[in-house]
Amino acid sequence: NAGVTQTPKFRILKIGQSMTLQCTQDMNHNYMYWYRQDPGMGLKLIYYSVGAGITDKGEVPNGYNVSRSTTEDFPLRLELAAPSQTSVYFCASSHSPGESNQPQHFGDGTRLSIL
Amino acid sequence: QQPVQSPQAVILREGEDAVINCSSSKALYSVHWYRQKHGEAPVFLMILLKGGEQKGHEKISASFNEKKQQSSLYLTASQLSYSGTYFCGTGGGDYKLSFGAGTTVTVRA
């Protein structure tokens, strides 16, 4: 089925470890986004990309890095994991044009715990 | 800046109606509505653009008042399947959305 695929679905990390959350979409969407969702809260934008080779910071980028080498993939890297990064991470994608008038399609999320 | 949603939670019996409000302190170009079931990804419901149009999805509709910088989501004749957390996402005309904290809707038989 077409859509946004995130891996892994669950992960437990120790403080100070690093990891990459994978996100891939097969809808040929130019726009991709990473959000985090803390319990009982809304979605906060970490990073976004408007096309291959172009990324920019969202509201809460500290402690994260991204890259976008292809249209399909938008991995999120956590360096030196901290307990404050325990959250559910969602990747999303949407069509252009470049205004907020296209629906975002979300992956199933990665549930990450830092202990 | 995040939009403010109200109420935080609402409990309904099947067949009852509810309204969820979403207000922003900045000028809006668009408002998105999503529904998230527990443990699942948010699912797109509808987008409203400048112009005050109303849209519908099943018996769920929404309005957008750009002058007041707010949108309302109307759940009509609620069904058990309407249970979940509803989020509004507001767009200022760039590529990004700001999401509200969500409104949890519980529909009981």
Short mmCIF file of C-alpha atoms in Angstrom, two decimals, chain A residues 31 33 35 37 40-45 48 50 57-59 90 97-109 111, chain B residues 2 29-32 34 36 38-44 47 49 87 90-102:
data_model
loop_
_atom_site.label_atom_id
_atom_site.label_comp_id
_atom_site.label_asym_id
_atom_site.label_seq_id
_atom_site.Cartn_x
_atom_site.Cartn_y
_atom_site.Cartn_z
CA TYR A 31 7.34 17.93 1.30
CA TYR A 33 8.09 16.60 8.05
CA TYR A 35 7.05 15.77 14.46
CA GLN A 37 4.21 14.07 20.20
CA GLY A 40 -1.49 14.32 25.97
CA MET A 41 0.03 16.96 23.72
CA GLY A 42 -0.17 18.05 20.13
CA LEU A 43 2.43 17.64 17.43
CA LYS A 44 5.55 19.76 17.48
CA LEU A 45 7.55 20.21 14.28
CA TYR A 48 10.95 19.72 7.53
CA VAL A 50 10.62 20.90 0.73
CA LYS A 57 14.37 23.70 11.33
CA GLY A 58 10.96 23.59 12.92
CA GLU A 59 9.94 24.54 16.46
CA PHE A 90 5.77 10.92 13.44
CA PRO A 97 2.61 23.61 -4.02
CA GLY A 98 4.43 25.31 -1.25
CA GLU A 99 1.60 26.53 0.90
CA SER A 100 -0.23 24.80 3.70
CA ASN A 101 -3.18 23.73 1.55
CA GLN A 102 -2.30 20.08 1.03
CA PRO A 103 -3.13 17.31 3.51
CA GLN A 104 -0.29 15.72 5.39
CA HIS A 105 -0.07 11.93 5.35
CA PHE A 106 1.39 10.44 8.51
CA GLY A 107 3.36 7.30 9.19
CA ASP A 108 2.44 5.01 12.10
CA GLY A 109 5.03 6.53 14.39
CA ARG A 111 7.75 5.09 20.06
CA GLN B 2 0.27 27.04 18.73
CA TYR B 29 -4.18 30.99 5.47
CA SER B 30 -5.55 27.53 6.15
CA VAL B 31 -6.85 25.25 8.87
CA HIS B 32 -6.40 21.48 8.82
CA TYR B 34 -7.04 15.56 11.84
CA GLN B 36 -6.10 10.41 15.97
CA HIS B 38 -5.28 5.95 20.56
CA GLY B 39 -1.90 4.52 19.55
CA GLU B 40 -2.38 5.36 15.89
CA ALA B 41 -1.26 8.03 13.45
CA PRO B 42 -3.29 11.20 12.86
CA VAL B 43 -5.66 10.87 9.92
CA PHE B 44 -6.59 13.79 7.70
CA ILE B 47 -8.68 21.50 5.01
CA LEU B 49 -8.78 27.80 3.18
CA PHE B 87 -6.30 18.24 16.26
CA THR B 90 -3.07 26.13 11.35
CA GLY B 91 -1.08 27.38 8.38
CA GLY B 92 0.19 30.90 7.81
CA GLY B 93 0.81 30.46 4.08
CA ASP B 94 4.22 28.81 4.36
CA TYR B 95 5.05 25.12 4.37
CA LYS B 96 4.40 24.51 8.04
CA LEU B 97 1.49 23.80 10.33
CA SER B 98 1.16 24.58 14.03
CA PHE B 99 -0.96 22.02 15.84
CA GLY B 100 -3.21 22.56 18.82
CA ALA B 101 -3.03 20.35 21.91
CA GLY B 102 -6.07 18.38 20.81
#
